CSV table of C-alpha atoms and ligand atoms in Angstrom, one decimal:
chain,number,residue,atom,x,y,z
A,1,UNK,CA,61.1,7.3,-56.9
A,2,UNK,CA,60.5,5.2,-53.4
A,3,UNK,CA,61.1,7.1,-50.3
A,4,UNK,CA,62.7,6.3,-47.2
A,5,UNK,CA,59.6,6.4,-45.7
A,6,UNK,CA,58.2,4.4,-49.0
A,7,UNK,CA,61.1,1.4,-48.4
A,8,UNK,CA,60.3,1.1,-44.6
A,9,UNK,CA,56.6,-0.4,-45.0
A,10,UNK,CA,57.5,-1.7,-48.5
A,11,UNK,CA,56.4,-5.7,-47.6
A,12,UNK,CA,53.4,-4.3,-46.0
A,13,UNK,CA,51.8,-3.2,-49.2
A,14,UNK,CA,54.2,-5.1,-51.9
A,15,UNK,CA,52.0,-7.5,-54.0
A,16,UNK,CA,48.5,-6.4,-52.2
A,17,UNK,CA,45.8,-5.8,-54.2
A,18,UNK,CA,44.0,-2.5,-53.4
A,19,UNK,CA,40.8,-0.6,-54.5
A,20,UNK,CA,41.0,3.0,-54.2
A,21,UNK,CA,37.5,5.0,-55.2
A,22,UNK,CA,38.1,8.1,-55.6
A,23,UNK,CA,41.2,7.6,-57.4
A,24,UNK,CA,41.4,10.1,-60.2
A,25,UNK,CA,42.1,13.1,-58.2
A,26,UNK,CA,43.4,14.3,-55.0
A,27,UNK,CA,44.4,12.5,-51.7
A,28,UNK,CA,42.9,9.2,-53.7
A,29,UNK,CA,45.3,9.9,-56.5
A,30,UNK,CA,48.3,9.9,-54.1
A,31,UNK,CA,47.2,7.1,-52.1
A,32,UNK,CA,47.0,5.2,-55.7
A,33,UNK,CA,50.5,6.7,-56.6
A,34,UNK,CA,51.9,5.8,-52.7
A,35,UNK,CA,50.7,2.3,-52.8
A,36,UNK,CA,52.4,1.3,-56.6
A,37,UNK,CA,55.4,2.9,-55.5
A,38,UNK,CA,55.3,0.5,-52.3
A,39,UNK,CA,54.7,-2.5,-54.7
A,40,UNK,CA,51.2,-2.8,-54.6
A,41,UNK,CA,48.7,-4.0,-57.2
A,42,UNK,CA,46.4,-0.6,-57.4
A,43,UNK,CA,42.6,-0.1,-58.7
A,44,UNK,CA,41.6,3.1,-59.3
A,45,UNK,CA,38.1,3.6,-59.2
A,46,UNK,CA,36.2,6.9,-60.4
A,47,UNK,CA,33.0,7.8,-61.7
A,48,UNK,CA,35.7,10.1,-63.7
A,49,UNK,CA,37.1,7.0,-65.6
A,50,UNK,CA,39.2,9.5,-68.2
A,51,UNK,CA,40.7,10.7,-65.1
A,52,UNK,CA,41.5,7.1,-63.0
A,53,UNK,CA,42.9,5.9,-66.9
A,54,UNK,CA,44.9,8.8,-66.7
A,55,UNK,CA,46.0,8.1,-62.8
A,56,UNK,CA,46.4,4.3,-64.1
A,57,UNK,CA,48.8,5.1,-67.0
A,58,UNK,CA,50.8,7.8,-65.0
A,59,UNK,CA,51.8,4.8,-62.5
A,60,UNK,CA,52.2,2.1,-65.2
A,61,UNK,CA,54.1,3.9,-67.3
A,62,UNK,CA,56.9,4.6,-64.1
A,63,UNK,CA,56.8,0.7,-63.6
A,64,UNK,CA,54.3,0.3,-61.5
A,65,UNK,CA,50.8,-1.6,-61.5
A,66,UNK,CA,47.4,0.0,-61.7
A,67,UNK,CA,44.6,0.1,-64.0
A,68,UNK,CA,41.2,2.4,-63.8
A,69,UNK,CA,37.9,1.3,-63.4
A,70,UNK,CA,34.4,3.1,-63.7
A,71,UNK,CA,32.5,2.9,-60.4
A,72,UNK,CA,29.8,5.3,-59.4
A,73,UNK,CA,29.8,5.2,-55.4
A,74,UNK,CA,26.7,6.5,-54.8
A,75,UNK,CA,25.2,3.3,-56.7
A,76,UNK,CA,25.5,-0.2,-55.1
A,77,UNK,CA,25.3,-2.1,-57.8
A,78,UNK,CA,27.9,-0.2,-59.7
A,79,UNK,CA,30.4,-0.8,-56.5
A,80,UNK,CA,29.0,-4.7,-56.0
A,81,UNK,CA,30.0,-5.1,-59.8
A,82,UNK,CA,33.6,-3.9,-59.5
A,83,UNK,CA,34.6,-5.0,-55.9
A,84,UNK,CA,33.5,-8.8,-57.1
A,85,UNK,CA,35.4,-8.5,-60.3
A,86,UNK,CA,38.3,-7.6,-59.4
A,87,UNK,CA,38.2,-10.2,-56.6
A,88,UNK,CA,37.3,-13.2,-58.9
A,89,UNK,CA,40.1,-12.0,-61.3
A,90,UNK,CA,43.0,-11.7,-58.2
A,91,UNK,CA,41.3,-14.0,-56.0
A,92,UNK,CA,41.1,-11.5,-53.3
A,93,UNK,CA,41.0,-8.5,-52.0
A,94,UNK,CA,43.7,-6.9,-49.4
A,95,UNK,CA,42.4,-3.4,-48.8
A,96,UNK,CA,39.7,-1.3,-50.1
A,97,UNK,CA,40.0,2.4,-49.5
A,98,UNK,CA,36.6,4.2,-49.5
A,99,UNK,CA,38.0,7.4,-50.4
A,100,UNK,CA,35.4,9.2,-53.0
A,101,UNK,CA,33.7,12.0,-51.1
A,102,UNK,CA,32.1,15.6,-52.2
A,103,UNK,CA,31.3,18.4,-50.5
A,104,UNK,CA,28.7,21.0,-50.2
A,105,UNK,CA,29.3,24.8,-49.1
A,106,UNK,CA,25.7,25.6,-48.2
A,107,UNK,CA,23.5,26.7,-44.8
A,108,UNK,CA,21.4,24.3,-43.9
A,109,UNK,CA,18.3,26.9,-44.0
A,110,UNK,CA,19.5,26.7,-48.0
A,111,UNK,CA,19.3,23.3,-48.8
A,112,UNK,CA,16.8,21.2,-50.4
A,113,UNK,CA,16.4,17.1,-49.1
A,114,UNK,CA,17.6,16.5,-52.2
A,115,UNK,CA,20.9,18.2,-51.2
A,116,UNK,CA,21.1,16.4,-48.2
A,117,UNK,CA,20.2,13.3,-50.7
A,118,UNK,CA,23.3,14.2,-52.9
A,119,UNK,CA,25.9,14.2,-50.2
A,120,UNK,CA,24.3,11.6,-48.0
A,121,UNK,CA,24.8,9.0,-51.1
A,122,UNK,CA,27.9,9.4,-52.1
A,123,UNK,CA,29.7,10.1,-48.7
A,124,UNK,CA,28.0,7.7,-46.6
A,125,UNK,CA,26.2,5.4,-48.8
A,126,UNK,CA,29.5,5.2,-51.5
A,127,UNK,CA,30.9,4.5,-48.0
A,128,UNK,CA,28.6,2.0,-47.0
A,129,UNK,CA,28.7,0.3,-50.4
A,130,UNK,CA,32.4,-0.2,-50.1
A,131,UNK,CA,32.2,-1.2,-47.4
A,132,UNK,CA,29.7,-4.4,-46.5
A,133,UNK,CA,30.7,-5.5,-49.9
A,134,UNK,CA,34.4,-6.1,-49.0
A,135,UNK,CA,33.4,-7.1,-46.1
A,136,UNK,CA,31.6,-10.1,-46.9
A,137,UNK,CA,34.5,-11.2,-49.1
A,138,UNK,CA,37.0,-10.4,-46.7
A,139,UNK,CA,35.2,-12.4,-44.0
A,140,UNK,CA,35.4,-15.4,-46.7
A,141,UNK,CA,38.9,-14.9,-47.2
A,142,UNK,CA,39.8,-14.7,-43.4
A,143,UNK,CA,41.5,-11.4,-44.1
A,144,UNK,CA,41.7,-8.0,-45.4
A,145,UNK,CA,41.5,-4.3,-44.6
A,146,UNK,CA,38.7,-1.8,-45.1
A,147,UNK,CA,39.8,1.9,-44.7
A,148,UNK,CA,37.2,4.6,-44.5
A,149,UNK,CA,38.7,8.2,-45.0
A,150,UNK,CA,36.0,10.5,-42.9
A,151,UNK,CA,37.6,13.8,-42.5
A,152,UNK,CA,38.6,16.0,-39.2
A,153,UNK,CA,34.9,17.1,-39.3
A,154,UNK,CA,33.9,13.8,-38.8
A,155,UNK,CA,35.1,14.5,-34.8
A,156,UNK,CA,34.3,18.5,-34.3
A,157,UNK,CA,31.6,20.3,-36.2
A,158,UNK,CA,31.9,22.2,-39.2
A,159,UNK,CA,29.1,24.7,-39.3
A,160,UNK,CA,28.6,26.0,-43.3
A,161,UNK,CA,29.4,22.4,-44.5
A,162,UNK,CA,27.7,20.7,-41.9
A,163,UNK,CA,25.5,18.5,-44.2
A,164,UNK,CA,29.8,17.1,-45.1
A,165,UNK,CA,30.2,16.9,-41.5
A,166,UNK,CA,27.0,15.0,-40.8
A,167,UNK,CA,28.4,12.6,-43.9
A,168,UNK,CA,31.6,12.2,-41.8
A,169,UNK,CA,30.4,11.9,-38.5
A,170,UNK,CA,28.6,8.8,-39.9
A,171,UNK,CA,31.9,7.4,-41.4
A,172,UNK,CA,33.6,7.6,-38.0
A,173,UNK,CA,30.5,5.7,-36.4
A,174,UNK,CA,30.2,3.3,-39.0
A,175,UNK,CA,34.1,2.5,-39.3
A,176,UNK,CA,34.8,2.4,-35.5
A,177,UNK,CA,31.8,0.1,-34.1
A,178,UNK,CA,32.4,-1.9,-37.0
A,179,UNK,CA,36.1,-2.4,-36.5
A,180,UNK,CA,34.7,-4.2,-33.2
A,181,UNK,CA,32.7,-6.3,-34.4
A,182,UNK,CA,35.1,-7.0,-37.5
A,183,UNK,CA,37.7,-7.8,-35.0
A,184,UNK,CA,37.2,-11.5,-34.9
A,185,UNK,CA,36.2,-12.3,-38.0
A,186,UNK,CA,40.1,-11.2,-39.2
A,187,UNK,CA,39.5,-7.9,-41.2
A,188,UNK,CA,40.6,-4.6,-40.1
A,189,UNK,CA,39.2,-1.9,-40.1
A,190,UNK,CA,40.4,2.0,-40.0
A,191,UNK,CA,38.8,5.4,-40.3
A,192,UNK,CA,41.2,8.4,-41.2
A,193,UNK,CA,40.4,12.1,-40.3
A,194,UNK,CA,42.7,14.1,-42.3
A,195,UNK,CA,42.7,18.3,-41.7
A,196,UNK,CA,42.7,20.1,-44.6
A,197,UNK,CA,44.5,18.8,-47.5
A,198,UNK,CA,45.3,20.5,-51.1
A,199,UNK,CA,43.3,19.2,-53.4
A,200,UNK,CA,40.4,20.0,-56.1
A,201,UNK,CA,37.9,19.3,-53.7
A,202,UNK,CA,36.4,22.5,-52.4
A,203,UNK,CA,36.7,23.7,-56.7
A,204,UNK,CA,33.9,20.8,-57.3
A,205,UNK,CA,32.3,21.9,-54.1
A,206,UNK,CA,28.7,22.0,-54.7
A,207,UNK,CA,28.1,26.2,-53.5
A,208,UNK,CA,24.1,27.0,-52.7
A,209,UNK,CA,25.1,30.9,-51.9
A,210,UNK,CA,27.9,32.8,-53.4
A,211,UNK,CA,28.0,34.5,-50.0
A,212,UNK,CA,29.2,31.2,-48.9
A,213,UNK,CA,32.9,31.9,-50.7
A,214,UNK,CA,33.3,35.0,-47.6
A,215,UNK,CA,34.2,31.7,-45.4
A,216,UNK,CA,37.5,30.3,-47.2
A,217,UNK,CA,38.5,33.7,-48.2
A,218,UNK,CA,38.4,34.5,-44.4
A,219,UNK,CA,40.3,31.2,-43.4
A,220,UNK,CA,43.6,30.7,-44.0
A,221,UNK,CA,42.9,26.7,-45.3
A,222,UNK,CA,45.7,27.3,-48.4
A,223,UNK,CA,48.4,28.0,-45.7
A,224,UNK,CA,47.7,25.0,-43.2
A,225,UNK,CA,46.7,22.4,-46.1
A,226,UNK,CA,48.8,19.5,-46.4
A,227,UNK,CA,50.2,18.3,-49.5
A,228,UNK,CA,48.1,15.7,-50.9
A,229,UNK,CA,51.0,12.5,-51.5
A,230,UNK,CA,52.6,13.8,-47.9
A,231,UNK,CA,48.6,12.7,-46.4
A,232,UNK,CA,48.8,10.0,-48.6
A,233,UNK,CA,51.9,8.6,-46.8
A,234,UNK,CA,50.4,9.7,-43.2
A,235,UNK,CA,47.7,7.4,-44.2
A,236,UNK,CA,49.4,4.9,-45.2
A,237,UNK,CA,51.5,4.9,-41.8
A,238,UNK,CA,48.7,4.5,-39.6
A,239,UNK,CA,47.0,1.3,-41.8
A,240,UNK,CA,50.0,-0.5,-41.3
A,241,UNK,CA,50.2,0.2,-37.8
A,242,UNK,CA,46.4,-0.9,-37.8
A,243,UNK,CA,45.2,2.5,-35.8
A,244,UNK,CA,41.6,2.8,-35.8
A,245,UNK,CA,41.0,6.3,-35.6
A,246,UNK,CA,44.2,8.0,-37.8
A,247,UNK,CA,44.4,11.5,-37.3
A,248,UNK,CA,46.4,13.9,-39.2
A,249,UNK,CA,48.2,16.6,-38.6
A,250,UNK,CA,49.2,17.4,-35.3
A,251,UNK,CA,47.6,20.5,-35.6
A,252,UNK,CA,44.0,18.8,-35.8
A,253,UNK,CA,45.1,16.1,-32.9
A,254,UNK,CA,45.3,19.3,-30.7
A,255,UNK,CA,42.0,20.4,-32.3
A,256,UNK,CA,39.9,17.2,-31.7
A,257,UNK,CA,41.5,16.8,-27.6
A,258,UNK,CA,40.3,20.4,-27.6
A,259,UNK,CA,36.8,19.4,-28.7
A,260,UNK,CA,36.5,16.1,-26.8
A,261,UNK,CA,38.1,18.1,-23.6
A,262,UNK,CA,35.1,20.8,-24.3
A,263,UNK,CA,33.1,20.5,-26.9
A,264,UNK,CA,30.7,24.4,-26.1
A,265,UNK,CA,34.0,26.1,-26.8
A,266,UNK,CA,34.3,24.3,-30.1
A,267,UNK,CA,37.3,26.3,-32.1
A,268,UNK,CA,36.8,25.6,-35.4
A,269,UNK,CA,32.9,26.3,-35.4
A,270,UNK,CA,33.3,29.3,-33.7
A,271,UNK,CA,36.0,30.7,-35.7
A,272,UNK,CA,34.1,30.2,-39.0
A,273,UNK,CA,30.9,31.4,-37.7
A,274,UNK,CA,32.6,34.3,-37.1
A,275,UNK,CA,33.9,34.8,-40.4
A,276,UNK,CA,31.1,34.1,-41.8
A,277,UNK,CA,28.9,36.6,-39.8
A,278,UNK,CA,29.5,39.8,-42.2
A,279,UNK,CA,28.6,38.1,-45.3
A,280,UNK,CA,25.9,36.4,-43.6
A,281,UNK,CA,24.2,40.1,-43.0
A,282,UNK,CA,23.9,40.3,-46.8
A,283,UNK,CA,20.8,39.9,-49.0
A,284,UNK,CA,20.2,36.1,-49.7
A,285,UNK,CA,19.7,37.5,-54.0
A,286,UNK,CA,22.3,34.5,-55.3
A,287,UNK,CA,21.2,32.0,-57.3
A,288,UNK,CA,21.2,28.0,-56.3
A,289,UNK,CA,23.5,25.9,-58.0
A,290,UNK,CA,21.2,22.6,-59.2
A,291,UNK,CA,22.3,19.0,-58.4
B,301,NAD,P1,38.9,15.4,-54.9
B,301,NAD,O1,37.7,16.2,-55.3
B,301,NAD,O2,40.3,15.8,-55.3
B,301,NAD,O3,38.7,13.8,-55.2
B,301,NAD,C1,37.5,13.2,-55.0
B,301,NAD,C2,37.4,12.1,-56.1
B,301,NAD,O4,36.1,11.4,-55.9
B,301,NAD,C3,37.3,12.7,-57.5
B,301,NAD,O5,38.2,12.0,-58.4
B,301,NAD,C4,35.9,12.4,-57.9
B,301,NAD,O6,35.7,12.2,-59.4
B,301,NAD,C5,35.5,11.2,-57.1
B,301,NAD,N1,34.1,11.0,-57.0
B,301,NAD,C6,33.1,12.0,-56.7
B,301,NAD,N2,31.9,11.4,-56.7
B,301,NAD,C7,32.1,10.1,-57.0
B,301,NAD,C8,31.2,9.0,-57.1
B,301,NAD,N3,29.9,9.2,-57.0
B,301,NAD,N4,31.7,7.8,-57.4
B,301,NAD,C9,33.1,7.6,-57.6
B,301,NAD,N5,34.0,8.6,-57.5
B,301,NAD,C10,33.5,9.8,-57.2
B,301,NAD,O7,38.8,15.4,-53.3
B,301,NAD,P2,39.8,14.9,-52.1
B,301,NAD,O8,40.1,16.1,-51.3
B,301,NAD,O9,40.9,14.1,-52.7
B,301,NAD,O10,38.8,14.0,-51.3
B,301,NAD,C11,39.1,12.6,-51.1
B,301,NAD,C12,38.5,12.3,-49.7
B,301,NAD,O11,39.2,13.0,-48.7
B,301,NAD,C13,37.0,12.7,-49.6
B,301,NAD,O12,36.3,11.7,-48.9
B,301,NAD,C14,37.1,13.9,-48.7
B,301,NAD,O13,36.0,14.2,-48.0
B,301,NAD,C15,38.3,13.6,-47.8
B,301,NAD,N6,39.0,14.7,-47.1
B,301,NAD,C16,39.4,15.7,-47.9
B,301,NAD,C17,40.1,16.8,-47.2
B,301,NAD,C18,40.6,18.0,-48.0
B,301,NAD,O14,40.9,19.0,-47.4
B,301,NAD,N7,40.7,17.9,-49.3
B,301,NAD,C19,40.2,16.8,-45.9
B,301,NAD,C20,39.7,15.7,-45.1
B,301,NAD,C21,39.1,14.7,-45.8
């Protein structure tokens, strides 16, 4: 079951005990699935806990250890409750990856505040919850890593989900300044920008316009999106390398130079826009989707 790759960073995550939110689906199901292969001793949190049992029993049942725990991100006291239970129980707490995110398919002119309230506390509050909760226990302990996963559009724009991008520029601000000031207190921290990646995400994708599906039909996201246990592993790489920003693929390296190089010409805004302009001329007759 282990890679090559899996064998070569083997001690780094062997024995570690790890919180994964998100963990029922997606790149947080391969990250859960990556790290018990490695050795490590895996919590998979999801508000979905039939799903994270499921992850849990998939990965126990191939020898490795994990169990599933019910955590709603977008509550603190749901994330306070886990991250100290799990800590009293193993007497620490090695990594924590705030992974849970959703996203929203929607032009701003379409959304409510409580849209903007949805995504807002679940990507950057869940975030923020995982976070400064680890955090104060890993500054007890003297150690520990906290790993934010933000997204490519948390470093270029991303006009159509640009309520997600505004989540995941926040992520990026939040996990780099703090990775300063974490510095010296002995925790890590990491932010990862991943391009796109196939998983159920955009299916749960919350859609305020059905004119809005014009934009992935246009875009050609099923060819370029990675596999989800192949980002898993990218991830993986760059924590135990202790990068800050981790970037992934190539592809959206080139991209985010590009942007930072000139940020007016902007590629990936300007290509959707455009795609998005003919179905953008039609009547706005759809329905809204409720929260
Ligand atoms: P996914 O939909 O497959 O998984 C998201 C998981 O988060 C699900 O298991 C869901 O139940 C859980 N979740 C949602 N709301 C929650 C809440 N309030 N509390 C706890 N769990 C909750 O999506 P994914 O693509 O695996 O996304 C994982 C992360 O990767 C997200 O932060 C996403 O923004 C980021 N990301 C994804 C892509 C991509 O193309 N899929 C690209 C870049 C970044």
């Amino acid at each position: 079951m282990r890679s090559s790759t899996a064998e070569t960073v083997l001690d780094i995550f062997s024995d570690k005990v790890v919180i994964v939110t998100g963990g029922a689906s997606g790149l947080g199901r391969a990250l859960c699935e990556e790290l018990c292969a490695r050795g490590g001793i895996v919590i998979v949190a999801d508000i979905n806990v039939e799903g994270a049992q499921q992850v849990a029993t998939a990965i126990t049942s191939t020898g490795g250890h994990a169990r599933a725990v019910q955590m709603d991100v977008s509550q603190a006291e749901s994330v306070r409750k886990v991250i100290t239970a799990i800590a009293s129980e193993y007497g620490r707490i090695d990594y924590i990856f705030n992974n849970a995110g959703i996203i929203i398919g929607a032009e701003v002119r379409d959304m409510s505040l409580d849209h903007w309230r949805r995504i807002i506390d679940v990507n950057l509050f869940g975030v923020l919850y995982g976070t400064t909760t680890a955090y104060a226990l890993m500054i007890k302990q003297g150690f520990g890593h906290i790993v934010n996963i933000s997204s490519l559009s948390g470093l270029t724009s991303l006009p159509i989900y640009t309520a997600y991008a505004t989540t995941k520029h926040a992520v990026v601000g939040l996990s780099t300044s703090l990775r300063a000031e974490a510095a010296g207190l002995g925790v890590k921290v990491s932010v990862v920008c991943p391009g796109p990646i196939k998983t159920p995400l955009a299916d749960a994708a919350m859609i305020l316009q059905t004119r809005w599906e014009e934009v992935p039909k246009s875009l050609p996201l099923d060819k370029i999106a990675m596999d989800a246990r192949v980002a898993a592993r990218k991830v993986l790489r760059g924590v135990s390398r202790n990068r800050g920003i981790i970037v992934f693929p190539f592809g959206s390296r080139v991209l985010w130079w590009v942007y930072r190089l000139c940020p007016d010409v902007d590629p990936i805004g300007w290509k959707i826009v455009k795609n998005f302009r003919k179905a953008r001329t039609e009547p706005d007759t759809l329905s809204r989707k409720e929260i």
